[in-house]
Amino acid sequence: MQAQSLIARTGFYIAVVAIVVIAVFPFYYAILTSFKTGTQIFEVTYWPTSFDLSNYRTVLTGRTFPQNVLNSLFVATATVCLSLLLAVTASYALARVRFRGRGLLLITILAVSMFPQIAVLAGLFELIRFLGLFNTPFALIFSYTIFTLPFTVWVLTTFMRDLPVEIEEAAIVDGATPWVIITKVFMPLLWPALVTTGLLAFIGAWNEFLFALTFTSSETTRTVPVAIALLSGASDKEIPWGPIMAASVIVTVPLVVLVLIFQRKIVAGLTAGGVKG
Amino acid sequence: MTSPSTSPARAGTGAELSLQQQRVRSAFWFLAPMMVALIAAAAWPLFRTIYFSLTNTTLSSLYEGEWIGLGNYLNWRTLSSGKTIYRGTLVDPAWWNAVWNTVRFSFVSVLLETVLGLLVALVLNAEFRGRALVRAAILIPWAIPTIVSAKMWAWMLNDQFGIINDLFLNLGIISEKIAWTASDATSMYAVLMVDVWKTTPFMALLCLAGLQMIPRDIYEAARIDGVHPVKVFFRITLPLIRPALMVAVIFRALDALRIFDLIYVLTPNSSATKTMSVISRENLIDFDKFAYGSAQSTLLFAIIALFVAAYIWLGKVNLTGENR
């Protein structure tokens, strides 16, 4: 019995170590590669062997990469603000007011978030051309609402539904209008949910690729994922792995730090709505 | 923005609106901006895509397309010799190859992610020192942008200098270096590897949330009755987390069915991994077959819609969380 439980414990900890190593290793290896230059890059090593920042210098002084980072920051921030603004009032109505067709509306909103983005690509392309937004950040901000808005509405609705009804009743008795109830009563309670959904929407917008690839056409309007995907060397044969890894680390570190700081909130946001059924 | 619901009540002549009516009216105004945004960004473009699929529009002349009915899907012409030639997406081998790739990729990746995600969740549900650390670690693959993870893995899977080949050679798993992403025989494995690595954490976290809602005393009772742990898992754990699992699986399946970025970056130009999204975009933008690509993306939309309807109907999934 003793031996058996020892084996079980050992097996368990081996599983734990395997999970951690597999999860972290690719990122670790990208960091390791980003510090190598020249022929060192082509020697496989499992431990850090050099600490050379020249790849980072190459990327950060490059023609367009700093601009790409700024583009991504602007697009993601604006997308988050826009979707939170639209979602707060909408989710109040969906969570707290009984009206006919509410269930259907919720399902429709959820359905939009499940859209294959390629299905709207042709139509969006036409609309963005028509509005003169092609190759501007606004094309991306506009098109990103298709996946950030439904998600934000969804999570905020589930969150607001769980707020006690007494608070609202007290406000109504005091003669507060719905607008006052949202801004003065619910907003202070909503902060945790706003941070969570805002963060998730930010990550979604920061990582998006299909729209960013299709609706921008010049190097200076690209966002970071497109810039990294299209980063190429002097010829087809020589892919600049060092700078690619440096760029990857630069755009990933802030995300990883954010996610680790807010991990509890993020997990709560991801599971909201999902596991309640 | 001021509340529009106050004005009718202030008039005071006769019938004031009841509180409920007021609330419904303001609800309408609160919903309107979001509805407008979703109609502009989703409904209208979808409608236009479907419309384009019934025309012969090209990328260079978006407004000069003519109505050709279902010609992009299927059309035929009888030659003078009496032979009939069929054309259109529905008889295009490249399209069916993409459909098959997508289905295969979705099925295998979601299956692997569900099984592995459940295993990781079971590990994380146990109490041990450093659990918070492990949970933080598995969030890293999820946080990394897909494009970045595709590039990272492309480097690790590099045939000449990649660490995966080095590792597998040293461990004796393979006998010679493999061109993972370049060769048609292995590119699907490469894509599956990266996708499973990247999205198993999401699955694990959803499963874990489900597991943590199971009351501990059920397990206690099972332990006292001497029920075997495997039986406990299949008789107690699995049925209890089934609702959470069903929702997680459909979210993952929908993501898998529309996959684009990972494949576009990791295995460009490989017909062994080209999915419906990749081939549609290729036709839409790169090959100047705008209407043809629209037809393909319309088909993808229809397939996904049918899949969701069947899944919800057969699995009796409650997605809204209402009427619990």
Coordinates of C-alpha atoms in Angstrom, one line a residue:
Chain A
M1 CA 0.0 0.0 0.0
Q2 CA 2.8 2.4 1.0
A3 CA 4.8 1.6 -2.2
Q4 CA 1.6 2.0 -4.3
S5 CA 0.8 5.4 -3.0
L6 CA 4.5 6.4 -3.5
I7 CA 4.3 5.4 -7.1
A8 CA 1.0 7.2 -7.5
R9 CA 2.5 10.4 -6.0
T10 CA 5.6 10.2 -8.2
G11 CA 3.5 9.7 -11.3
F12 CA 1.4 12.6 -10.3
Y13 CA 4.3 14.9 -9.9
I14 CA 5.8 13.7 -13.2
A15 CA 2.5 14.7 -14.9
V16 CA 2.7 18.2 -13.2
V17 CA 6.3 18.7 -14.3
A18 CA 5.4 17.6 -17.9
I19 CA 2.5 20.0 -18.1
V20 CA 4.7 23.0 -16.9
V21 CA 7.6 22.1 -19.2
I22 CA 5.4 21.6 -22.3
A23 CA 3.4 24.8 -21.6
V24 CA 6.4 27.0 -21.0
F25 CA 9.2 25.5 -23.2
P26 CA 8.3 27.1 -26.6
F27 CA 8.3 30.6 -25.1
Y28 CA 11.5 29.9 -23.2
Y29 CA 13.1 28.7 -26.4
A30 CA 12.0 31.8 -28.3
I31 CA 13.6 34.0 -25.7
L32 CA 16.7 31.8 -25.8
T33 CA 16.9 32.1 -29.6
S34 CA 16.3 35.8 -29.5
F35 CA 19.6 36.3 -27.7
K36 CA 21.6 34.4 -30.2
T37 CA 23.2 35.9 -33.4
G38 CA 25.1 34.7 -36.4
T39 CA 25.8 31.0 -36.7
Q40 CA 25.0 30.5 -33.0
I41 CA 21.3 30.5 -34.0
F42 CA 21.8 27.3 -35.9
E43 CA 23.2 25.3 -33.0
V44 CA 20.5 23.7 -31.0
T45 CA 21.1 24.4 -27.3
Y46 CA 18.7 23.7 -24.4
W47 CA 20.2 26.3 -22.0
P48 CA 21.1 29.9 -22.5
T49 CA 24.5 30.2 -24.1
S50 CA 24.7 33.9 -25.0
F51 CA 23.2 37.2 -24.2
D52 CA 23.3 39.4 -27.3
L53 CA 20.7 42.1 -27.7
S54 CA 21.5 42.9 -31.3
N55 CA 18.3 41.1 -32.6
Y56 CA 16.3 43.5 -30.4
R57 CA 18.2 46.4 -31.7
T58 CA 17.6 45.3 -35.3
V59 CA 13.8 45.0 -34.7
L60 CA 13.4 48.2 -32.6
T61 CA 15.4 50.4 -34.9
G62 CA 13.8 48.8 -38.0
R63 CA 11.8 50.9 -40.4
T64 CA 8.3 50.0 -39.4
F65 CA 8.2 47.7 -36.3
P66 CA 7.8 50.5 -33.7
Q67 CA 5.0 51.9 -35.8
N68 CA 3.4 48.5 -36.0
V69 CA 3.4 48.2 -32.2
L70 CA 1.8 51.7 -31.9
N71 CA -0.8 50.6 -34.5
S72 CA -1.6 47.5 -32.5
L73 CA -1.9 49.5 -29.3
F74 CA -4.2 52.1 -30.8
V75 CA -6.4 49.6 -32.5
A76 CA -6.7 47.3 -29.5
T77 CA -7.4 50.2 -27.0
A78 CA -9.9 51.8 -29.2
T79 CA -11.7 48.5 -29.9
V80 CA -11.9 47.8 -26.1
C81 CA -13.3 51.3 -25.4
L82 CA -15.9 51.1 -28.2
S83 CA -17.1 47.7 -27.2
L84 CA -17.3 48.4 -23.5
L85 CA -19.2 51.6 -24.2
L86 CA -21.8 49.9 -26.4
A87 CA -21.9 46.8 -24.2
V88 CA -22.6 48.3 -20.8
T89 CA -25.9 49.8 -21.6
A90 CA -26.9 46.9 -23.8
S91 CA -26.2 44.3 -21.2
Y92 CA -28.1 46.3 -18.6
A93 CA -31.2 46.0 -20.8
L94 CA -30.5 42.3 -21.5
A95 CA -29.9 41.4 -17.9
R96 CA -32.3 43.5 -15.9
V97 CA -35.3 44.3 -18.1
R98 CA -37.8 41.6 -19.0
F99 CA -39.1 42.0 -22.6
R100 CA -40.3 39.8 -25.3
G101 CA -37.6 38.3 -27.5
R102 CA -34.9 38.7 -25.0
G103 CA -33.8 35.0 -25.1
L104 CA -33.8 35.1 -28.9
L105 CA -31.7 38.3 -28.9
L106 CA -29.1 36.8 -26.6
I107 CA -28.9 33.7 -28.8
T108 CA -28.4 35.9 -31.9
I109 CA -25.6 37.9 -30.2
L110 CA -23.9 34.6 -29.2
A111 CA -24.3 33.4 -32.7
V112 CA -22.5 36.4 -34.1
S113 CA -19.5 35.6 -31.9
M114 CA -19.4 32.2 -33.4
F115 CA -19.4 33.6 -36.9
P116 CA -16.6 32.3 -39.2
Q117 CA -14.9 35.7 -39.9
I118 CA -14.3 34.6 -43.4
A119 CA -18.0 34.7 -44.0
V120 CA -18.2 38.5 -43.6
L121 CA -14.8 39.2 -45.2
A122 CA -16.2 39.9 -48.7
G123 CA -19.0 42.1 -47.4
L124 CA -16.7 44.0 -45.0
F125 CA -14.2 44.5 -47.7
E126 CA -16.8 46.2 -49.8
L127 CA -18.1 48.3 -46.9
I128 CA -14.7 49.4 -45.7
R129 CA -13.8 50.4 -49.3
F130 CA -17.1 52.3 -49.5
L131 CA -16.5 54.1 -46.3
G132 CA -13.0 55.0 -47.3
L133 CA -11.5 53.2 -44.3
F134 CA -9.3 50.8 -46.3
N135 CA -5.7 50.7 -45.0
T136 CA -6.5 52.8 -41.9
P137 CA -6.7 51.6 -38.2
F138 CA -10.4 52.5 -38.2
A139 CA -11.1 49.6 -40.6
L140 CA -9.8 47.3 -38.0
I141 CA -11.5 48.9 -35.0
F142 CA -14.8 48.7 -36.9
S143 CA -14.4 45.1 -38.0
Y144 CA -13.1 43.9 -34.6
T145 CA -16.4 44.8 -33.0
I146 CA -17.8 41.7 -34.6
F147 CA -16.0 39.5 -32.2
T148 CA -15.3 41.7 -29.2
L149 CA -18.8 43.2 -28.9
P150 CA -20.9 40.0 -28.6
F151 CA -18.4 38.5 -26.2
T152 CA -18.4 41.7 -24.0
V153 CA -22.2 41.9 -24.0
W154 CA -22.4 38.2 -23.1
V155 CA -20.1 38.3 -20.1
L156 CA -21.4 41.6 -18.8
T157 CA -25.0 40.3 -19.1
T158 CA -24.2 37.1 -17.1
F159 CA -22.4 39.3 -14.5
M160 CA -25.2 41.8 -14.2
R161 CA -27.8 39.2 -14.0
D162 CA -26.2 38.0 -10.7
L163 CA -26.3 41.4 -9.0
P164 CA -28.9 41.6 -6.2
V165 CA -32.2 43.0 -7.3
E166 CA -32.6 45.0 -4.0
I167 CA -30.0 47.6 -5.0
E168 CA -31.9 48.4 -8.2
E169 CA -35.3 48.4 -6.4
A170 CA -34.0 50.9 -3.8
A171 CA -32.7 53.1 -6.6
I172 CA -36.1 52.9 -8.4
V173 CA -38.0 53.8 -5.3
D174 CA -35.7 56.8 -5.0
G175 CA -36.8 57.8 -8.5
A176 CA -33.7 57.0 -10.4
T177 CA -33.9 56.6 -14.1
P178 CA -32.4 53.6 -15.8
W179 CA -29.5 55.7 -17.0
V180 CA -28.8 56.8 -13.5
I181 CA -29.1 53.2 -12.3
I182 CA -26.4 52.2 -14.8
T183 CA -24.0 55.0 -14.2
K184 CA -24.4 55.5 -10.5
V185 CA -25.5 52.2 -9.1
F186 CA -24.2 49.5 -11.4
M187 CA -20.9 50.9 -12.7
P188 CA -19.1 50.9 -9.4
L189 CA -20.1 47.2 -8.9
L190 CA -19.2 46.4 -12.5
W191 CA -15.5 47.3 -12.4
P192 CA -14.2 43.8 -11.9
A193 CA -16.2 42.6 -14.9
L194 CA -15.2 45.5 -17.0
V195 CA -11.5 44.9 -16.3
T196 CA -11.9 41.2 -17.2
T197 CA -13.9 41.7 -20.4
G198 CA -11.7 44.7 -21.4
L199 CA -8.6 42.6 -21.0
L200 CA -10.0 39.7 -23.0
A201 CA -11.2 42.0 -25.7
F202 CA -7.8 43.7 -25.8
I203 CA -6.0 40.3 -26.2
G204 CA -8.4 39.3 -28.9
A205 CA -7.9 42.6 -30.8
W206 CA -4.1 42.5 -30.3
N207 CA -3.9 38.9 -31.7
E208 CA -6.3 39.2 -34.6
F209 CA -4.8 38.3 -38.0
L210 CA -7.3 37.7 -40.8
F211 CA -8.9 41.2 -40.9
A212 CA -5.6 42.9 -40.2
L213 CA -4.0 41.1 -43.1
T214 CA -6.8 41.9 -45.5
F215 CA -7.7 45.5 -44.6
T216 CA -4.2 46.9 -44.5
S217 CA -2.0 47.1 -47.4
S218 CA 1.1 49.2 -46.5
E219 CA 3.9 48.3 -44.1
T220 CA 3.2 51.3 -41.9
T221 CA -0.5 50.5 -41.2
R222 CA 0.1 46.9 -40.4
T223 CA -0.5 45.6 -36.9
V224 CA 2.1 43.5 -35.1
P225 CA 0.8 40.0 -36.0
V226 CA 0.8 40.9 -39.7
A227 CA 4.2 42.5 -39.4
I228 CA 5.7 39.4 -37.8
A229 CA 4.0 37.0 -40.2
L230 CA 5.4 38.9 -43.2
L231 CA 8.8 39.6 -41.7
S232 CA 11.2 38.2 -44.3
G233 CA 14.9 38.4 -45.1
A234 CA 16.9 39.5 -48.1
S235 CA 15.9 36.3 -50.0
D236 CA 13.4 33.6 -49.6
K237 CA 16.0 31.2 -48.3
E238 CA 17.2 33.2 -45.3
I239 CA 14.4 33.7 -42.9
P240 CA 15.6 36.1 -40.2
W241 CA 14.8 33.8 -37.2
G242 CA 16.7 36.0 -34.7
P243 CA 14.7 39.2 -35.3
I244 CA 11.5 37.2 -35.7
M245 CA 12.0 35.7 -32.2
A246 CA 13.0 39.1 -30.8
A247 CA 9.8 40.7 -32.2
S248 CA 7.8 37.8 -30.9
V249 CA 9.2 38.2 -27.4
I250 CA 8.6 41.9 -27.5
V251 CA 4.9 41.6 -28.3
T252 CA 4.3 38.6 -26.0
V253 CA 6.0 39.7 -22.8
P254 CA 3.5 42.4 -22.0
L255 CA 0.6 40.0 -22.7
V256 CA 2.1 37.3 -20.5
V257 CA 2.7 39.8 -17.7
L258 CA -0.9 41.1 -18.0
V259 CA -2.3 37.6 -18.0
L260 CA -0.3 36.5 -15.0
I261 CA -1.3 39.6 -13.0
F262 CA -5.0 39.3 -13.8
Q263 CA -5.1 35.5 -14.0
R264 CA -8.0 35.0 -11.6
K265 CA -10.1 37.6 -13.4
I266 CA -9.3 36.2 -16.8
V267 CA -10.2 32.7 -15.8
A268 CA -13.5 34.0 -14.3
G269 CA -14.2 35.8 -17.5
L270 CA -13.5 32.8 -19.7
T271 CA -15.7 30.6 -17.7
A272 CA -18.6 33.1 -17.3
G273 CA -21.6 31.9 -19.2
G274 CA -19.8 28.8 -20.2
V275 CA -20.2 26.6 -17.1
K276 CA -23.4 28.0 -15.7
G277 CA -25.8 25.8 -17.7
Chain B
M1 CA -27.2 60.6 -23.6
T2 CA -30.3 61.3 -21.4
S3 CA -33.0 58.8 -20.7
P4 CA -35.8 59.0 -23.2
S5 CA -38.2 57.3 -20.8
T6 CA -38.7 60.3 -18.6
S7 CA -40.4 62.6 -21.1
P8 CA -43.7 60.8 -21.5
A9 CA -44.2 60.4 -17.8
R10 CA -43.6 64.1 -17.3
A11 CA -46.5 65.1 -19.5
G12 CA -48.8 64.0 -16.7
T13 CA -52.0 64.1 -18.8
G14 CA -53.9 61.0 -18.0
A15 CA -52.2 57.6 -18.5
E16 CA -48.7 57.6 -17.2
L17 CA -46.6 54.7 -18.4
S18 CA -46.2 52.0 -15.9
L19 CA -42.7 51.3 -14.6
Q20 CA -42.4 48.2 -16.6
Q21 CA -43.3 50.0 -19.8
Q22 CA -40.8 52.7 -19.0
R23 CA -38.1 50.2 -18.5
V24 CA -38.9 48.3 -21.7
R25 CA -38.8 51.6 -23.6
S26 CA -35.4 52.6 -22.2
A27 CA -34.2 49.1 -22.8
F28 CA -34.8 49.6 -26.4
W29 CA -32.7 52.7 -26.5
F30 CA -30.0 51.0 -24.5
L31 CA -29.9 48.2 -27.0
A32 CA -30.0 50.3 -30.1
P33 CA -26.4 51.4 -30.4
M34 CA -25.1 47.8 -30.0
M35 CA -27.7 46.5 -32.5
V36 CA -26.6 49.1 -35.0
A37 CA -23.0 48.2 -34.6
L38 CA -23.7 44.5 -35.0
I39 CA -25.9 45.0 -38.0
A40 CA -23.2 47.2 -39.6
A41 CA -20.3 44.9 -38.8
A42 CA -21.9 41.5 -39.1
A43 CA -25.4 41.2 -40.6
W44 CA -24.9 43.5 -43.5
P45 CA -21.5 42.2 -44.6
L46 CA -22.8 38.6 -44.3
F47 CA -25.8 39.5 -46.5
R48 CA -23.4 41.2 -49.0
T49 CA -21.1 38.1 -49.0
I50 CA -24.1 35.9 -49.9
Y51 CA -25.2 38.3 -52.5
F52 CA -21.7 38.5 -54.1
S53 CA -21.6 34.7 -54.2
L54 CA -24.6 34.9 -56.6
T55 CA -22.8 37.3 -59.0
N56 CA -19.7 37.4 -61.1
T57 CA -18.1 40.3 -59.2
T58 CA -14.3 40.7 -59.2
L59 CA -12.0 42.4 -56.8
S60 CA -11.1 45.2 -59.2
S61 CA -14.7 46.0 -60.1
L62 CA -16.8 45.5 -57.0
Y63 CA -19.9 47.2 -58.4
E64 CA -20.0 45.8 -61.8
G65 CA -20.9 42.2 -61.0
E66 CA -23.9 40.7 -62.7
W67 CA -26.4 38.3 -61.2
I68 CA -25.5 34.7 -62.3
G69 CA -27.6 32.8 -59.8
L70 CA -26.0 29.7 -58.4
G71 CA -23.3 29.6 -61.1
N72 CA -20.4 29.9 -58.6
Y73 CA -21.7 26.9 -56.7
L74 CA -22.5 24.7 -59.7
N75 CA -23.1 25.3 -63.4
W76 CA -22.9 23.1 -66.5
R77 CA -22.7 23.4 -70.2
T78 CA -23.4 20.8 -72.8
L79 CA -20.9 20.7 -75.5
S80 CA -21.9 20.1 -79.1
S81 CA -20.5 16.6 -78.7
G82 CA -23.2 15.9 -76.2
K83 CA -20.7 15.9 -73.3
T84 CA -21.7 17.9 -70.2
I85 CA -19.1 19.9 -68.3
Y86 CA -19.7 20.7 -64.7
R87 CA -18.1 23.8 -63.0
G88 CA -18.3 25.5 -59.7
T89 CA -17.2 25.1 -56.1
L90 CA -19.3 21.9 -55.6
V91 CA -17.4 20.0 -58.2
D92 CA -14.0 21.6 -57.4
P93 CA -11.6 19.0 -56.0
A94 CA -9.5 21.8 -54.3
W95 CA -12.7 22.8 -52.3
W96 CA -13.5 19.3 -51.2
N97 CA -9.9 18.8 -50.2
A98 CA -10.2 21.9 -48.0
V99 CA -13.5 20.7 -46.6
W100 CA -11.9 17.3 -45.8
N101 CA -8.8 19.0 -44.2
T102 CA -11.0 21.2 -42.1
V103 CA -13.2 18.4 -40.8
R104 CA -10.2 16.2 -40.1
F105 CA -8.3 18.9 -38.4
S106 CA -11.4 20.0 -36.3
F107 CA -12.3 16.5 -35.2
V108 CA -8.8 15.4 -34.2
S109 CA -7.8 18.7 -32.6
V110 CA -11.0 19.0 -30.5
L111 CA -10.8 15.4 -29.5
L112 CA -7.2 15.7 -28.3
E113 CA -7.8 19.0 -26.6
T114 CA -10.8 17.7 -24.8
V115 CA -9.1 14.6 -23.5
L116 CA -5.8 16.4 -22.6
G117 CA -7.7 19.4 -21.2
L118 CA -9.7 17.1 -18.9
L119 CA -6.5 15.4 -17.8
V120 CA -4.8 18.7 -17.0
A121 CA -7.9 19.9 -15.2
L122 CA -8.0 16.7 -13.1
V123 CA -4.4 17.3 -12.1
L124 CA -5.1 21.0 -11.3
N125 CA -8.1 20.0 -9.3
A126 CA -6.0 18.0 -6.9
E127 CA -4.5 19.9 -3.9
F128 CA -0.7 20.1 -4.1
R129 CA 2.0 22.6 -3.5
G130 CA 2.7 24.9 -6.4
R131 CA -0.7 24.5 -7.9
A132 CA -1.1 28.3 -8.5
L133 CA 2.2 28.2 -10.3
V134 CA 1.1 25.4 -12.7
R135 CA -2.1 27.2 -13.4
A136 CA -0.2 30.4 -14.2
A137 CA 2.1 28.3 -16.5
I138 CA -0.6 26.9 -18.6
L139 CA -2.0 30.3 -19.2
I140 CA 1.1 31.2 -21.2
P141 CA 0.3 29.3 -24.4
W142 CA -3.2 30.8 -24.3
A143 CA -1.8 34.3 -24.0
I144 CA 0.7 34.1 -26.8
P145 CA -0.7 35.5 -30.1
T146 CA -1.5 32.7 -32.6
I147 CA 0.9 34.2 -35.2
V148 CA 3.7 34.3 -32.7
S149 CA 3.1 30.7 -31.6
A150 CA 3.0 29.7 -35.2
K151 CA 6.4 31.4 -35.8
M152 CA 7.9 29.9 -32.6
W153 CA 6.8 26.4 -33.6
A154 CA 7.9 26.9 -37.2
W155 CA 11.3 27.6 -35.8
M156 CA 11.2 24.6 -33.4
L157 CA 10.0 22.4 -36.2
N158 CA 12.6 23.6 -38.7
D159 CA 13.9 20.6 -40.6
Q160 CA 17.6 21.6 -40.4
F161 CA 18.1 23.5 -37.1
G162 CA 14.9 22.8 -35.2
I163 CA 15.0 21.6 -31.6
I164 CA 12.2 19.1 -32.1
N165 CA 14.1 17.1 -34.6
D166 CA 17.2 17.3 -32.4
L167 CA 15.2 16.2 -29.4
F168 CA 13.4 13.3 -31.2
L169 CA 16.7 12.1 -32.7
N170 CA 18.4 12.1 -29.3
L171 CA 15.5 10.2 -27.8
G172 CA 15.4 7.7 -30.7
I173 CA 11.8 8.5 -31.6
I174 CA 12.8 9.3 -35.2
S175 CA 15.8 8.0 -37.2
E176 CA 16.2 11.0 -39.5
K177 CA 15.3 14.7 -39.6
I178 CA 11.8 15.4 -40.7
A179 CA 10.6 18.5 -42.6
W180 CA 7.6 18.8 -40.4
T181 CA 5.9 21.9 -41.9
A182 CA 7.1 21.5 -45.5
S183 CA 6.2 17.9 -46.3
D184 CA 2.6 17.0 -47.1
A185 CA 2.9 13.8 -45.0
T186 CA 3.6 15.6 -41.7
S187 CA 2.3 19.2 -42.1
M188 CA -1.1 18.2 -40.6
Y189 CA 0.7 16.8 -37.6
A190 CA 2.6 20.0 -37.2
V191 CA -0.6 22.1 -37.3
L192 CA -2.3 19.7 -34.9
M193 CA 0.7 19.8 -32.5
V194 CA 0.7 23.6 -32.4
D195 CA -3.1 23.9 -32.1
V196 CA -3.3 21.4 -29.3
W197 CA -0.5 23.1 -27.5
K198 CA -2.1 26.5 -27.8
T199 CA -5.7 25.7 -27.0
T200 CA -5.6 22.8 -24.5
P201 CA -5.2 25.4 -21.6
F202 CA -8.5 27.0 -22.6
M203 CA -10.2 23.6 -22.4
A204 CA -8.4 22.8 -19.2
L205 CA -9.6 26.0 -17.5
L206 CA -13.2 25.5 -18.6
C207 CA -13.1 21.9 -17.3
L208 CA -11.4 23.0 -14.1
A209 CA -14.2 25.5 -13.5
G210 CA -16.7 22.7 -14.0
L211 CA -14.8 20.3 -11.7
Q212 CA -14.6 22.9 -8.9
M213 CA -18.4 23.1 -8.8
I214 CA -18.8 19.5 -7.8
P215 CA -19.3 19.2 -4.1
R216 CA -16.5 17.5 -2.3
D217 CA -18.8 15.3 -0.1
I218 CA -19.8 13.3 -3.2
Y219 CA -16.3 12.1 -3.5
E220 CA -16.1 11.5 0.2
A221 CA -19.1 9.3 0.1
A222 CA -17.7 7.4 -2.9
R223 CA -14.5 6.9 -1.1
I224 CA -16.2 5.5 2.0
D225 CA -18.2 3.1 -0.1
G226 CA -14.9 1.9 -1.6
V227 CA -15.7 2.8 -5.3
H228 CA -12.8 2.5 -7.6
P229 CA -11.4 6.0 -8.7
V230 CA -11.9 5.1 -12.4
K231 CA -15.5 4.3 -11.8
V232 CA -15.9 7.5 -9.8
F233 CA -14.6 9.4 -12.8
F234 CA -17.0 7.9 -15.3
R235 CA -20.0 7.7 -13.0
I236 CA -19.7 10.9 -11.0
T237 CA -17.2 13.4 -12.4
L238 CA -18.0 13.1 -16.1
P239 CA -21.8 13.3 -15.9
L240 CA -21.5 16.3 -13.5
I241 CA -19.2 18.3 -15.7
R242 CA -21.0 17.3 -18.9
P243 CA -22.8 20.6 -19.3
A244 CA -19.6 22.6 -18.9
L245 CA -17.8 20.2 -21.3
M246 CA -20.5 20.4 -24.0
V247 CA -20.2 24.2 -24.0
A248 CA -16.4 24.1 -24.1
V249 CA -16.4 21.6 -26.9
I250 CA -18.7 23.7 -29.1
F251 CA -16.7 26.8 -28.6
R252 CA -13.5 24.9 -29.5
A253 CA -15.2 23.2 -32.5
L254 CA -16.3 26.5 -33.9
D255 CA -12.9 27.9 -33.6
A256 CA -11.4 24.9 -35.3
L257 CA -13.8 24.9 -38.2
R258 CA -12.9 28.5 -39.1
I259 CA -9.1 28.2 -38.5
F260 CA -7.1 30.5 -40.7
D261 CA -4.1 32.2 -39.1
L262 CA -2.1 29.2 -37.8
I263 CA -2.3 27.4 -41.1
Y264 CA -1.6 30.5 -43.2
V265 CA 1.6 31.1 -41.3
L266 CA 2.8 27.6 -40.3
T267 CA 2.2 25.7 -43.5
P268 CA 1.7 28.2 -46.4
N269 CA 0.9 26.7 -49.7
S270 CA 0.5 23.1 -48.4
S271 CA -2.5 21.5 -49.9
A272 CA -2.5 18.9 -47.1
T273 CA -3.5 21.5 -44.6
K274 CA -5.4 24.1 -46.6
T275 CA -8.7 24.7 -44.8
M276 CA -12.0 26.2 -46.0
S277 CA -11.1 29.6 -44.6
V278 CA -7.7 29.6 -46.2
I279 CA -9.0 28.6 -49.6
S280 CA -11.8 31.1 -49.5
R281 CA -9.5 34.0 -48.7
E282 CA -7.1 32.9 -51.4
N283 CA -9.8 33.1 -54.0
L284 CA -11.3 36.3 -52.6
I285 CA -8.2 38.4 -52.4
D286 CA -5.2 36.7 -54.0
F287 CA -6.7 35.1 -57.1
D288 CA -9.2 37.8 -57.9
K289 CA -12.1 35.3 -57.9
F290 CA -14.1 37.4 -55.5
A291 CA -17.5 35.9 -56.2
Y292 CA -16.1 32.4 -56.2
G293 CA -14.4 33.0 -52.8
S294 CA -17.7 34.5 -51.6
A295 CA -19.5 31.3 -52.6
Q296 CA -17.0 29.3 -50.6
S297 CA -17.2 31.4 -47.5
T298 CA -21.0 31.3 -47.7
L299 CA -20.8 27.5 -47.8
L300 CA -18.5 27.5 -44.8
F301 CA -21.0 29.7 -43.0
A302 CA -23.8 27.3 -43.9
I303 CA -21.8 24.3 -42.7
I304 CA -21.0 25.9 -39.4
A305 CA -24.6 27.0 -38.9
L306 CA -25.9 23.5 -39.6
F307 CA -23.3 22.0 -37.2
V308 CA -24.3 24.4 -34.4
A309 CA -28.0 23.7 -34.8
A310 CA -27.4 20.0 -34.8
Y311 CA -25.1 20.1 -31.8
I312 CA -27.5 22.2 -29.7
W313 CA -30.4 20.1 -30.7
L314 CA -28.8 16.8 -30.2
G315 CA -26.8 17.7 -27.1
K316 CA -29.6 19.7 -25.5
V317 CA -27.0 22.4 -24.6
N318 CA -28.3 25.4 -22.6
L319 CA -26.2 28.2 -23.8
T320 CA -28.0 31.2 -22.4
G321 CA -27.9 30.2 -18.8
E322 CA -31.5 31.4 -18.3
N323 CA -34.3 29.4 -16.6
R324 CA -31.9 27.4 -14.6

